[in-house]
Amino acid sequence: TRILTSRYFLFSAAATGTLLLCSLYFFWPATRFGFYPKCIFHAATGLDCPGCGSQRAASELLHGHLLAALSYNLLFVLALPLLGWSALVYIKNIFKNQPATKGLFYTPWFAKTVLVTVVCFWVARNIPVNPFTWLKA
């Protein structure tokens, strides 16, 4: 039962942290407040990393502005359903006291696909030619 108790604690901590972070981005949108962390890669190079614009995209999504969120970081918005599904599988495993299922997220090809997608997005959003310029944060 000690392992189960620690799992419930971990779940509670993660859920609380997620709610606090969502509240932060909802009540103090990253599009209007400047106290959020800046991208070190962007500051050093002037180029966008794969995560640039994610904070603003999260704020826009929480306010129901899907198109604005997509304009800040397309990859972040498209990855959210996968992250949500992964969280649901994890939560199911916690409450059913089962080990993580070997599914989509636990295959080598999935990890390689994600890596290639992120690198391609990173390169594409820094190409200063249409249609790639609309991927810029």
Coordinates of C-alpha atoms in Angstrom, one line a residue:
T1 CA 0.0 0.0 0.0
R2 CA 3.0 2.3 0.4
I3 CA 3.7 2.2 -3.3
L4 CA 0.0 2.9 -4.0
T5 CA 0.0 5.8 -1.6
S6 CA 3.0 7.3 -3.2
R7 CA 1.4 7.0 -6.6
Y8 CA -1.7 8.8 -5.4
F9 CA 0.5 11.5 -3.9
L10 CA 2.3 11.8 -7.2
F11 CA -0.9 12.0 -9.1
S12 CA -2.3 14.6 -6.7
A13 CA 0.9 16.7 -7.0
A14 CA 0.8 16.6 -10.8
A15 CA -2.9 17.4 -11.0
T16 CA -2.4 20.4 -8.6
G17 CA 0.6 21.6 -10.5
T18 CA -1.3 21.4 -13.8
L19 CA -4.3 23.3 -12.4
L20 CA -2.0 26.0 -10.9
L21 CA -0.1 26.4 -14.2
C22 CA -3.3 26.5 -16.2
S23 CA -4.7 29.2 -13.8
L24 CA -1.5 31.2 -14.2
Y25 CA -1.7 31.1 -18.0
F26 CA -5.4 31.9 -17.9
F27 CA -5.5 34.8 -15.5
W28 CA -2.1 36.2 -16.6
P29 CA -1.9 35.4 -20.3
A30 CA 1.6 35.1 -21.7
T31 CA 0.5 37.3 -24.6
R32 CA 0.1 40.3 -22.3
F33 CA 2.5 39.8 -19.4
G34 CA 6.2 39.8 -19.7
F35 CA 7.3 37.9 -16.5
Y36 CA 7.4 34.5 -18.2
P37 CA 10.8 32.9 -18.9
K38 CA 12.3 33.8 -22.3
C39 CA 13.8 31.3 -24.7
I40 CA 17.6 31.1 -24.2
F41 CA 18.1 29.7 -27.7
H42 CA 16.1 32.5 -29.3
A43 CA 17.9 35.1 -27.3
A44 CA 21.3 33.7 -28.4
T45 CA 20.6 33.0 -32.0
G46 CA 17.5 35.0 -33.0
L47 CA 16.0 31.7 -34.3
D48 CA 12.9 29.9 -32.9
C49 CA 13.3 26.6 -31.1
P50 CA 10.5 24.0 -31.3
G51 CA 9.1 25.3 -28.1
C52 CA 9.0 29.0 -28.9
G53 CA 5.5 30.4 -28.6
S54 CA 4.2 27.5 -26.5
Q55 CA 3.5 29.7 -23.5
R56 CA 1.5 32.1 -25.6
A57 CA -0.2 29.2 -27.4
A58 CA -1.2 27.7 -24.0
S59 CA -2.7 31.0 -22.9
E60 CA -4.7 31.4 -26.1
L61 CA -6.0 27.8 -25.9
L62 CA -7.2 28.4 -22.3
H63 CA -9.2 31.3 -23.6
G64 CA -10.6 29.3 -26.5
H65 CA -8.7 30.9 -29.3
L66 CA -7.5 27.9 -31.3
L67 CA -6.4 29.7 -34.4
A68 CA -4.3 32.2 -32.4
A69 CA -2.8 29.2 -30.5
L70 CA -1.9 27.5 -33.8
S71 CA -0.2 30.6 -35.0
Y72 CA 2.1 30.7 -32.0
N73 CA 3.2 27.1 -32.0
L74 CA 1.5 24.6 -34.4
L75 CA 3.5 21.6 -33.1
F76 CA 2.6 22.3 -29.4
V77 CA -1.1 22.5 -30.2
L78 CA -1.1 19.4 -32.4
A79 CA 0.9 17.4 -29.7
L80 CA -1.6 18.2 -26.9
P81 CA -4.1 15.4 -27.8
L82 CA -1.2 12.9 -27.7
L83 CA 0.0 14.3 -24.3
G84 CA -3.6 14.1 -23.0
W85 CA -4.0 10.5 -24.1
S86 CA -0.6 9.6 -22.5
A87 CA -1.8 11.3 -19.2
L88 CA -5.1 9.3 -19.3
V89 CA -3.3 6.0 -19.8
Y90 CA -0.9 6.9 -16.9
I91 CA -3.9 7.8 -14.7
K92 CA -5.7 4.6 -15.5
N93 CA -2.6 2.6 -14.6
I94 CA -2.3 4.4 -11.3
F95 CA -5.9 3.8 -10.2
K96 CA -6.0 0.2 -11.5
N97 CA -2.5 -0.5 -10.0
Q98 CA -1.2 -1.8 -13.3
P99 CA 2.1 -1.3 -14.9
A100 CA 2.3 1.1 -17.9
T101 CA 0.8 -0.6 -20.9
K102 CA 3.1 -1.2 -23.9
G103 CA 1.2 0.9 -26.4
L104 CA 1.8 3.7 -28.9
F105 CA 4.1 5.7 -26.6
Y106 CA 6.4 2.9 -25.7
T107 CA 7.6 1.8 -29.1
P108 CA 11.0 2.8 -30.7
W109 CA 9.4 4.0 -33.9
F110 CA 7.2 6.4 -32.0
A111 CA 10.1 8.0 -30.2
K112 CA 12.0 8.2 -33.5
T113 CA 9.0 9.7 -35.3
V114 CA 8.6 12.3 -32.5
L115 CA 12.3 13.2 -32.7
V116 CA 12.3 13.6 -36.5
T117 CA 9.0 15.6 -36.4
V118 CA 10.5 18.0 -33.8
V119 CA 13.7 18.5 -35.7
C120 CA 11.9 19.0 -39.0
F121 CA 9.5 21.6 -37.3
W122 CA 12.6 23.3 -35.8
V123 CA 14.3 23.7 -39.2
A124 CA 11.1 24.5 -41.1
R125 CA 10.0 27.3 -38.8
N126 CA 13.3 29.1 -39.3
I127 CA 13.3 29.1 -43.1
P128 CA 12.6 32.7 -44.1
V129 CA 10.5 31.8 -47.2
N130 CA 6.8 31.3 -47.6
P131 CA 5.0 29.1 -46.7
F132 CA 7.4 28.4 -43.8
T133 CA 7.2 31.9 -42.3
W134 CA 3.7 31.2 -40.9
L135 CA 5.4 28.6 -38.6
K136 CA 7.3 31.4 -36.9
A137 CA 6.3 32.2 -33.3

